[in-house]
Structures are given as C-alpha cells and as structure tokens.
mmCIF file with all atom_site columns, C-alpha atoms in Angstrom:
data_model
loop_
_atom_site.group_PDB
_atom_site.id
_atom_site.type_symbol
_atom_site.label_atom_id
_atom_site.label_alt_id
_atom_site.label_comp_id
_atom_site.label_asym_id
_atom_site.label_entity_id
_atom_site.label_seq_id
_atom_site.pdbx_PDB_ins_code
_atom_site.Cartn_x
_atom_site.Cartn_y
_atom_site.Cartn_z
_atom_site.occupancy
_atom_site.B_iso_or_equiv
_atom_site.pdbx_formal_charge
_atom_site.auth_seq_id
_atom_site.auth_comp_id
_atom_site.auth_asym_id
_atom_site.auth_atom_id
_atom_site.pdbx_PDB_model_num
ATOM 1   C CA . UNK A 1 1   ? 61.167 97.105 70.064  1.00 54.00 ? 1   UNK A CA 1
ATOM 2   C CA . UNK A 1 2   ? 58.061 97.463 72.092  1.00 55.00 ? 2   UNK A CA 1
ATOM 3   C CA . UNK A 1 3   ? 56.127 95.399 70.310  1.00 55.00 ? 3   UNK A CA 1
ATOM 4   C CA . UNK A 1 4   ? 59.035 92.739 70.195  1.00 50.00 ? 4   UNK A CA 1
ATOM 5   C CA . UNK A 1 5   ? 58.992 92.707 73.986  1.00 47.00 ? 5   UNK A CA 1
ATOM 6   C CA . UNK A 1 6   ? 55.258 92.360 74.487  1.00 44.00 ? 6   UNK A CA 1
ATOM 7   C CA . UNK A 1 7   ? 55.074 89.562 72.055  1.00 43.00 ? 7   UNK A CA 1
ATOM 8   C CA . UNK A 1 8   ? 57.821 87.781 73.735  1.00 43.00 ? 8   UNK A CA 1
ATOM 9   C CA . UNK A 1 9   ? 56.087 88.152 77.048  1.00 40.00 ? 9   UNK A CA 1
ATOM 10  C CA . UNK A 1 10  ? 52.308 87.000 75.458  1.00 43.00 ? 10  UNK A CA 1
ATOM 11  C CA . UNK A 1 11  ? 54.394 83.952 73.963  1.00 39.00 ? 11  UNK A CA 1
ATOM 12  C CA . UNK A 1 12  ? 55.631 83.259 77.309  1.00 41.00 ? 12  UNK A CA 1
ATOM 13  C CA . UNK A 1 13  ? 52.902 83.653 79.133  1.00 40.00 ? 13  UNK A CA 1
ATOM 14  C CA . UNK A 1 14  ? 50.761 80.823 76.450  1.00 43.00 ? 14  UNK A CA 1
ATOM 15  C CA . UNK A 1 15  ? 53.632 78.480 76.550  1.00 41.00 ? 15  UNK A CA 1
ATOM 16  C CA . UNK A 1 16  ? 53.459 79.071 80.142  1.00 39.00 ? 16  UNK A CA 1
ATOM 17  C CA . UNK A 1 17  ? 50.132 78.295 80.450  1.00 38.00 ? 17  UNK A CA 1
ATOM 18  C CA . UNK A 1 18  ? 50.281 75.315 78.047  1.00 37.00 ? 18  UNK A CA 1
ATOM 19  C CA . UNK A 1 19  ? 52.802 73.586 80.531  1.00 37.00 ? 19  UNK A CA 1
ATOM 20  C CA . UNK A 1 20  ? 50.647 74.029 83.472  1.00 37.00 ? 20  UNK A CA 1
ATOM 21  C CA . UNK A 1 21  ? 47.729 72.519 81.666  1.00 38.00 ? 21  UNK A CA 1
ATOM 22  C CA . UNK A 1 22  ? 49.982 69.840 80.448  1.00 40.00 ? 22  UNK A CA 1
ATOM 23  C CA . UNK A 1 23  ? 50.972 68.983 84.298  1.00 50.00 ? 23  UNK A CA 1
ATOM 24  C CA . UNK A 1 24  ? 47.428 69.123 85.741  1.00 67.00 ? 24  UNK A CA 1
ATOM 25  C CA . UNK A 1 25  ? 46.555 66.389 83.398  1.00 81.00 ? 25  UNK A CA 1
ATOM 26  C CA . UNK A 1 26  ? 45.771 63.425 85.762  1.00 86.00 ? 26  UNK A CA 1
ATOM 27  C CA . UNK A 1 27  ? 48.530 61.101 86.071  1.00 94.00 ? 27  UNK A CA 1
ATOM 28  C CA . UNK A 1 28  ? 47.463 57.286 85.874  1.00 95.00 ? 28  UNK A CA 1
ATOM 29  C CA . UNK A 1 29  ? 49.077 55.882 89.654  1.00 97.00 ? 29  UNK A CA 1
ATOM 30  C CA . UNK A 1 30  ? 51.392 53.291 89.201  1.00 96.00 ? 30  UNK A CA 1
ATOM 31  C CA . UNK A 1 31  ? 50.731 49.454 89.186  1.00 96.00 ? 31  UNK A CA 1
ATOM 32  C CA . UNK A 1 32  ? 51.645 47.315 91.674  1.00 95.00 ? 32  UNK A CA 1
ATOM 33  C CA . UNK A 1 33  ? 51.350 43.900 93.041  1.00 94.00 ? 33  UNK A CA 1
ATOM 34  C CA . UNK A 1 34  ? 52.384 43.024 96.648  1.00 94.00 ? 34  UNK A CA 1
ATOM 35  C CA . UNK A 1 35  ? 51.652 40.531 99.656  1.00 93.00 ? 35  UNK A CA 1
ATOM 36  C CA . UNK A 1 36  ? 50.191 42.202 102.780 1.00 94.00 ? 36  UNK A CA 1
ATOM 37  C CA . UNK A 1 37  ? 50.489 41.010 106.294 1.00 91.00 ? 37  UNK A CA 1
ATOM 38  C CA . UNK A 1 38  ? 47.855 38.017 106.397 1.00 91.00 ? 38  UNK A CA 1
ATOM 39  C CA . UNK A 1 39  ? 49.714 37.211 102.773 1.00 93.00 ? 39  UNK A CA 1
ATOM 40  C CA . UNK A 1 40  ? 47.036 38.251 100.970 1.00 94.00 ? 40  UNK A CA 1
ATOM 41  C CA . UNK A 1 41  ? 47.947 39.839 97.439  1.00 95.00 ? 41  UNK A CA 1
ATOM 42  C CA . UNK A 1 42  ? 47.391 43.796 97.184  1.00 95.00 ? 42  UNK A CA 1
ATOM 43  C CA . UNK A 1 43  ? 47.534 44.662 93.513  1.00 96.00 ? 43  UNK A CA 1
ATOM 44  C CA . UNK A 1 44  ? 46.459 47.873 92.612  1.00 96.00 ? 44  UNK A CA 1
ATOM 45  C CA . UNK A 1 45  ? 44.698 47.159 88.914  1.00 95.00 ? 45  UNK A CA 1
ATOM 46  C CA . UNK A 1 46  ? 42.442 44.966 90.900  1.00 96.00 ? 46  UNK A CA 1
ATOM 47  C CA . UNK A 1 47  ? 41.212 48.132 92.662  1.00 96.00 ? 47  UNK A CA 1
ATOM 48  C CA . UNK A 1 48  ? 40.213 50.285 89.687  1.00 93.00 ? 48  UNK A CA 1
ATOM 49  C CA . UNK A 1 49  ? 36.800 51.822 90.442  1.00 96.00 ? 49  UNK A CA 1
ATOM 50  C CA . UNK A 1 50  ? 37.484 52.226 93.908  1.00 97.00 ? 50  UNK A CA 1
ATOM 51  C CA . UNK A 1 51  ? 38.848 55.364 95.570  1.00 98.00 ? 51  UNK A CA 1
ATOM 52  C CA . UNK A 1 52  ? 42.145 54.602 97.349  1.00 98.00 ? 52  UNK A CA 1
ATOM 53  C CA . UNK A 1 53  ? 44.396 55.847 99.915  1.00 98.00 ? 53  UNK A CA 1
ATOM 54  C CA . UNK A 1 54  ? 48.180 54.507 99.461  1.00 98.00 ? 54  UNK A CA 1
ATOM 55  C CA . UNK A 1 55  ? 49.790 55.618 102.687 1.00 98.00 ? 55  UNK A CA 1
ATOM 56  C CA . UNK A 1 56  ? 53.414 55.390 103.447 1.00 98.00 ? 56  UNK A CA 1
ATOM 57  C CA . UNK A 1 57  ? 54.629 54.785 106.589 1.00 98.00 ? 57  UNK A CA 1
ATOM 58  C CA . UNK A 1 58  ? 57.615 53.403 109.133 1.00 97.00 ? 58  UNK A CA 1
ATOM 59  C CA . UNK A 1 59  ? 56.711 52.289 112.736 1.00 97.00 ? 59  UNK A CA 1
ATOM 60  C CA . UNK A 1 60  ? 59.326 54.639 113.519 1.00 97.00 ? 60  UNK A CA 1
ATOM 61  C CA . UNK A 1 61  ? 57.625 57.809 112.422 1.00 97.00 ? 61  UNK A CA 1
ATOM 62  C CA . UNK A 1 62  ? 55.780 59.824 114.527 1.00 97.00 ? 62  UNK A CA 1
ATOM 63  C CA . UNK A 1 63  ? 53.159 61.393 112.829 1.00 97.00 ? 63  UNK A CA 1
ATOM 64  C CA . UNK A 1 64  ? 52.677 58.417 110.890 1.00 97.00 ? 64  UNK A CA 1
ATOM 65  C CA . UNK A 1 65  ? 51.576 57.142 114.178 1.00 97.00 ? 65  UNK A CA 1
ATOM 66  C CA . UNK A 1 66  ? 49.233 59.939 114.610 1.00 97.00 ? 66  UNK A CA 1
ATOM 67  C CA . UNK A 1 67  ? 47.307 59.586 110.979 1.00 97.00 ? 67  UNK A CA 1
ATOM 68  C CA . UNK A 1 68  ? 46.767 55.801 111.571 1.00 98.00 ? 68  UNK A CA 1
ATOM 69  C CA . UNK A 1 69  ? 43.838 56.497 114.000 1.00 98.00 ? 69  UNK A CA 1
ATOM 70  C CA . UNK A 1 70  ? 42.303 59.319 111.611 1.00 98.00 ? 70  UNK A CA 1
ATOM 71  C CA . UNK A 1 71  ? 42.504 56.195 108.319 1.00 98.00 ? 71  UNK A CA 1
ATOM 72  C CA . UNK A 1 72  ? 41.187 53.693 110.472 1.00 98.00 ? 72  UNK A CA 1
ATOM 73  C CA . UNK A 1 73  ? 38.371 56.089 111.111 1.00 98.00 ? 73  UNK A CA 1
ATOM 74  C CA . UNK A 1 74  ? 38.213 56.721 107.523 1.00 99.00 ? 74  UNK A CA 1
ATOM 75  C CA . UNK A 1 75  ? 37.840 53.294 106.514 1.00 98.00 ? 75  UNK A CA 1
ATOM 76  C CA . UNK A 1 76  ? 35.238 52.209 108.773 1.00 98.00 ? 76  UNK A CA 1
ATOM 77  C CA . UNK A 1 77  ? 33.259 55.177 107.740 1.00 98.00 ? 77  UNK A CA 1
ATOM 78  C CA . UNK A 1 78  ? 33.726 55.307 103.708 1.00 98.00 ? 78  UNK A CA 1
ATOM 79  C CA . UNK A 1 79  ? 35.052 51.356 103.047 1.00 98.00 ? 79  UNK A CA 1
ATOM 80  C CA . UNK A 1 80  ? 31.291 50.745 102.436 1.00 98.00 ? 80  UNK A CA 1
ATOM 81  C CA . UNK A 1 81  ? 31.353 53.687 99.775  1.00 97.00 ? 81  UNK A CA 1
ATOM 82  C CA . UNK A 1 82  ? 33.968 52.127 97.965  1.00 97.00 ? 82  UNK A CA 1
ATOM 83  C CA . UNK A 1 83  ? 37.434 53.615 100.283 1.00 98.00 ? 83  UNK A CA 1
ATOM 84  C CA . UNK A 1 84  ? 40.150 51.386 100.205 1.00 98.00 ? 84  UNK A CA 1
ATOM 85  C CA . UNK A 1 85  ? 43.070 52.300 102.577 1.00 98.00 ? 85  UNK A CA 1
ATOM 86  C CA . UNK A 1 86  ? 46.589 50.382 101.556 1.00 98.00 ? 86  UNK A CA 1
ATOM 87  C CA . UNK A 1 87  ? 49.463 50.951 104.531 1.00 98.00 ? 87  UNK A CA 1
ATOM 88  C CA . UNK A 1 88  ? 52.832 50.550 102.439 1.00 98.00 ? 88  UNK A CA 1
ATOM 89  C CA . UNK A 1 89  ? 55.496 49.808 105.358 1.00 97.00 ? 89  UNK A CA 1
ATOM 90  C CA . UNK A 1 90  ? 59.085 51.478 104.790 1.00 97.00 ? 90  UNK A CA 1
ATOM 91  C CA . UNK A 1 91  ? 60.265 49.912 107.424 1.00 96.00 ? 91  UNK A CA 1
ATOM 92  C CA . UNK A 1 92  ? 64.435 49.071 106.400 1.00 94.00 ? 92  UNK A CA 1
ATOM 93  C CA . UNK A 1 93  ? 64.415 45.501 108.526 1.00 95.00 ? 93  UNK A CA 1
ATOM 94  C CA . UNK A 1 94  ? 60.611 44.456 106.810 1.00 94.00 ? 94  UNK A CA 1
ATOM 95  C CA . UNK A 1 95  ? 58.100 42.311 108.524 1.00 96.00 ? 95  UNK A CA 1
ATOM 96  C CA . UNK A 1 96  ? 60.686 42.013 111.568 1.00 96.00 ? 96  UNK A CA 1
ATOM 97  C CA . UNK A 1 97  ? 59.379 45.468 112.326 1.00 96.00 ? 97  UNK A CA 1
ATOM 98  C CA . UNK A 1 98  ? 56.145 45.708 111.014 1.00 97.00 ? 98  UNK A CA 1
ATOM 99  C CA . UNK A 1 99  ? 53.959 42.449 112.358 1.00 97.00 ? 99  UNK A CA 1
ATOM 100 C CA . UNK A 1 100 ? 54.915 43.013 116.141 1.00 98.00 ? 100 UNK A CA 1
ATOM 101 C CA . UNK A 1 101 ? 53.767 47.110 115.602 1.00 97.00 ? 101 UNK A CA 1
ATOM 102 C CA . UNK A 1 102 ? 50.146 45.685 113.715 1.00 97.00 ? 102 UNK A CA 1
ATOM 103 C CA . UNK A 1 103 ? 49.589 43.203 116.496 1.00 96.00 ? 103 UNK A CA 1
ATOM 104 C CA . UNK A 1 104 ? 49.725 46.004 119.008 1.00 96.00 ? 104 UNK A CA 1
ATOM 105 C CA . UNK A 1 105 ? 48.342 48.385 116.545 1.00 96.00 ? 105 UNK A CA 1
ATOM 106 C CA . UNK A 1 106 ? 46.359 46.406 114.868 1.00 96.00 ? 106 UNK A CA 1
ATOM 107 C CA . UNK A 1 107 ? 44.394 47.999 111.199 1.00 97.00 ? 107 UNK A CA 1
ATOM 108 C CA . UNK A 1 108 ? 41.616 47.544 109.622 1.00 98.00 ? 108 UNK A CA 1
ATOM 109 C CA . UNK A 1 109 ? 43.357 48.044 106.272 1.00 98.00 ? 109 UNK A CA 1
ATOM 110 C CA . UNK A 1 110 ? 45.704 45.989 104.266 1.00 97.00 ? 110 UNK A CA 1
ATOM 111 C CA . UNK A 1 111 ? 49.436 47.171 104.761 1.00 98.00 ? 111 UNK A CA 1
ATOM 112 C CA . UNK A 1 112 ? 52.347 45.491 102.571 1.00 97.00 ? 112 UNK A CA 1
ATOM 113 C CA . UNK A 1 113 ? 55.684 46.413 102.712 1.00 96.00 ? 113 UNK A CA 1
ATOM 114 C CA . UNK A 1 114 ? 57.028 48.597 100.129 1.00 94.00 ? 114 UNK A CA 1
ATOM 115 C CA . UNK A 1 115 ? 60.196 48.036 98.121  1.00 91.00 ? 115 UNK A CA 1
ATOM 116 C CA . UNK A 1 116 ? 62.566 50.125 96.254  1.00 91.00 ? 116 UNK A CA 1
ATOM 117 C CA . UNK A 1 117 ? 60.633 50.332 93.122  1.00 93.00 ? 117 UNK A CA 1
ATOM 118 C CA . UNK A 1 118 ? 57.487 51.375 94.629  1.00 94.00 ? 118 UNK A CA 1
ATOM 119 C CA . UNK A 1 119 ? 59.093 53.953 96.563  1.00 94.00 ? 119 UNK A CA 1
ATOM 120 C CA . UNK A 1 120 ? 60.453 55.319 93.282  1.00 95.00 ? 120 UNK A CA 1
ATOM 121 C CA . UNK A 1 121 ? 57.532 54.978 91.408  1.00 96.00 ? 121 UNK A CA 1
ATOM 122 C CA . UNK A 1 122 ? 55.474 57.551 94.265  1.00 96.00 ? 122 UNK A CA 1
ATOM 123 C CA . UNK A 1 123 ? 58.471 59.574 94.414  1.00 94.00 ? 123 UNK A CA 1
ATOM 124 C CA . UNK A 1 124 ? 58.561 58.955 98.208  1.00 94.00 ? 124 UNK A CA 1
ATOM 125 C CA . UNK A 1 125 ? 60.607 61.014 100.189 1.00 93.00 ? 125 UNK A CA 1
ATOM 126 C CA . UNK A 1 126 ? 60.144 62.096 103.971 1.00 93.00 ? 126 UNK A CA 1
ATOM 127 C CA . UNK A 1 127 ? 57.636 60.318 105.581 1.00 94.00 ? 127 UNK A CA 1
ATOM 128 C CA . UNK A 1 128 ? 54.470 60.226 106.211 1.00 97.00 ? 128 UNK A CA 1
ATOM 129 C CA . UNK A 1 129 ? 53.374 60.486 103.304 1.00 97.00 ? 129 UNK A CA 1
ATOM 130 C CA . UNK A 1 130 ? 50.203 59.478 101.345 1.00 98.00 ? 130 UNK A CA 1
ATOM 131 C CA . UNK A 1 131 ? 48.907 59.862 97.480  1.00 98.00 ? 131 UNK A CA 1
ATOM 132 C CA . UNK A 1 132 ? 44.597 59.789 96.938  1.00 98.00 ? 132 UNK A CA 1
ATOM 133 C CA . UNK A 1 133 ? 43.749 57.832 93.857  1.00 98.00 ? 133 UNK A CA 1
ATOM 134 C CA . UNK A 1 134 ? 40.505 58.086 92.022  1.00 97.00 ? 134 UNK A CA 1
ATOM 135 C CA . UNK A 1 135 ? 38.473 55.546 90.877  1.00 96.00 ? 135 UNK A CA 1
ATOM 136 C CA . UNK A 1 136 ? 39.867 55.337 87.207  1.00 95.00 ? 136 UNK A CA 1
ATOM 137 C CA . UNK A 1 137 ? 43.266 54.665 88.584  1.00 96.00 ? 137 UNK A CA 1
ATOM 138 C CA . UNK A 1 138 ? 44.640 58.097 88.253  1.00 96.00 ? 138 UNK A CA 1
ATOM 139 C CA . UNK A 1 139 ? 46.480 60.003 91.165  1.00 97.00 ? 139 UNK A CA 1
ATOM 140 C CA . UNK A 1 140 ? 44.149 62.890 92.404  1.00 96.00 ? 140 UNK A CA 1
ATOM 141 C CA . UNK A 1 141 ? 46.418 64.173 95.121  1.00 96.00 ? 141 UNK A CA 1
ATOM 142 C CA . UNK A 1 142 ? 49.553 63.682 96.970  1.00 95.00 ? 142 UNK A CA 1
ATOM 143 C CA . UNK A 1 143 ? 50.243 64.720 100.957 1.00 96.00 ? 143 UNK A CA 1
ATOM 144 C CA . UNK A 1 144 ? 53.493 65.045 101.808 1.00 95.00 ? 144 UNK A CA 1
ATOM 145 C CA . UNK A 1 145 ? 54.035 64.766 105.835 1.00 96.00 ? 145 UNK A CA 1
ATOM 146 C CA . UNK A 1 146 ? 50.733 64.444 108.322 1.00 97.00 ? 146 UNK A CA 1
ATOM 147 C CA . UNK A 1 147 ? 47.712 65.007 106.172 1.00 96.00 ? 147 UNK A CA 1
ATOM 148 C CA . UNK A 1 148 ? 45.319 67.966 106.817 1.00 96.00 ? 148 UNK A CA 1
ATOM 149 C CA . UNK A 1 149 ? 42.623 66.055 107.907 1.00 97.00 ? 149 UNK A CA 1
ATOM 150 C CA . UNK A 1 150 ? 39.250 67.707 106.663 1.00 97.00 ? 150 UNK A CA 1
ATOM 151 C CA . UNK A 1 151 ? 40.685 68.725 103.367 1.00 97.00 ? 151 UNK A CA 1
ATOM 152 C CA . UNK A 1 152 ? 42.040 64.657 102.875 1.00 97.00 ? 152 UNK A CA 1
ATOM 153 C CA . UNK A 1 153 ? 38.503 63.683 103.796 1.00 98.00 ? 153 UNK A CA 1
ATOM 154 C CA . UNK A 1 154 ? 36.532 66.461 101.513 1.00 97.00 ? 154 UNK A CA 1
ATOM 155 C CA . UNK A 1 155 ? 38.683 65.036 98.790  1.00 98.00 ? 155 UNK A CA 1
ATOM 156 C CA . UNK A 1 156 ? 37.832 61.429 99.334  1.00 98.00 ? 156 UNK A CA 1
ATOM 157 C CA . UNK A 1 157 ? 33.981 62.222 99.733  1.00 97.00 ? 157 UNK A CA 1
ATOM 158 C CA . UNK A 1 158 ? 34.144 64.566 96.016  1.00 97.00 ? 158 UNK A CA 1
ATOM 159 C CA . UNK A 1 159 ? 36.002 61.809 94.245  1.00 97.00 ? 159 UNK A CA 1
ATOM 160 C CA . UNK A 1 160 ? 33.595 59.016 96.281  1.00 97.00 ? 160 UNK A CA 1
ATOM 161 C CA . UNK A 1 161 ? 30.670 61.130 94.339  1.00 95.00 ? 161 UNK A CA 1
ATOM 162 C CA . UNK A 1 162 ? 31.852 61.809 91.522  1.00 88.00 ? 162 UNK A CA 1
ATOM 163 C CA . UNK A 1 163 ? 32.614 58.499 90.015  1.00 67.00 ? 163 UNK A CA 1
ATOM 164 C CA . UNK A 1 164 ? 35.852 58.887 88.384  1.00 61.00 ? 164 UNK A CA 1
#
C-alpha cells in the first residue's frame, strides 16, 4: 500500500511538472490590425523583431494616467533600440473620448482603440493593464494593474538584448 501511495504521489508530481512546463511555453501574442489616432494602420505582424509594449487603457482610469508618463519615458529612451509602445484605448464612447484626452495628453506612441475581439484575445480584464512581447512575436509577460516600474523596464532591456 505504501508503495502504491508513493507512486501515485511521484506520478503526480511528473504530470505536475509536465503541465507547468507545458504553460511556460511562450505563447505567440495575437495578431491584429487597427487604425490609430493620426489613421495610421497598427498591425502587429508588421512589428515582429521589435520588442513591444501593448498597453490597455481608458482616459477614465487612474493609474493608467499615472503609467503614461513612465511609457513615454520608455519610448524616448529604448524606441531607438527597437521599443515600440502601442496605447489600445477601452474607452466605451471611442475616439469621442480618446482624441480630446491625446490632444491634452498628447504621446509619443501610437494608440488605437481596442474592440471586443482584441480585448478577448489579451484576456483583458481590470484596467490598466499591459502584456510585453518579444521580438519573435511571442508574449513574454503580462501586468495586470499599474506596472512595477523597474522590473517592466529590466524586462524590456533583457528581451531588447537578447534578440528573441
């Protein structure tokens, strides 16, 4: 009976294991193509060896508001290493909301409004809320609510370096 127990628990603990490896695999970000503010297209594909930052946000939220400063920041200071920040506006009433907040906020990212699908494609719940992609296209991290700063940034210089 012993030995039935602790084989049970060893195959457990592999199949266990085997799931976990299975769900750290890198998950390829998903695709899409939308029009920004200056109706430019913003299609993700077309960004593929670039690292990017996907950001949701409403003009309503609060510490959206207080993260927008920090990407700016970001953007000026790794854009030239290959950063692209995308601001995807949940804002229910659209552009009626969004253009008057970037003209007294104004970005020096691309932000397009996001839709329905994209919101269920990145899972989006509360917001803010921003997912790091690396530059083969596959999500490297999600932050759910205000980023933590430093550790955001360390991320975006490793995956800057490293290539992938």
């Amino acid at each position: 009976m012993k030995r039935a127990s602790s084989f049970m628990a060893i195959a457990i603990w592999i199949l266990s294991a085997a799931a976990i490896a299975a769900d750290s695999q890198p998950k390829p970000a998903p695709d899409f193509n939308l029009t920004d503010s200056e109706g430019k297209p913003v299609h993700l594909a077309e960004l593929k060896g670039k690292v990017v930052l996907l950001n949701f946000w409403a003009t309503w939220c609060h510490g959206c508001k207080t993260e927008m400063p920090w990407f700016v920041e970001l953007q000026k200071k790794y854009g030239p290493k290959g950063l692209v920040i995308v601001g995807a506006a949940m804002d229910d009433d659209g552009w009626k909301s969004v253009k008057p907040y970037l003209s007294e906020h104004p970005l020096n990212y691309p932000v397009v409004l996001g839709d329905a699908t994209l919101s269920e494609h990145y899972h989006v719940g509360p917001m803010p809320q921003s997912v790091l992609i690396a530059r083969n296209g596959t999500i490297s991290a999600s932050y759910a609510g205000v980023v933590d700063l430093p550790v955001c940034e360390q991320k975006i210089e490793r995956l800057l370096k490293s290539g992938s």
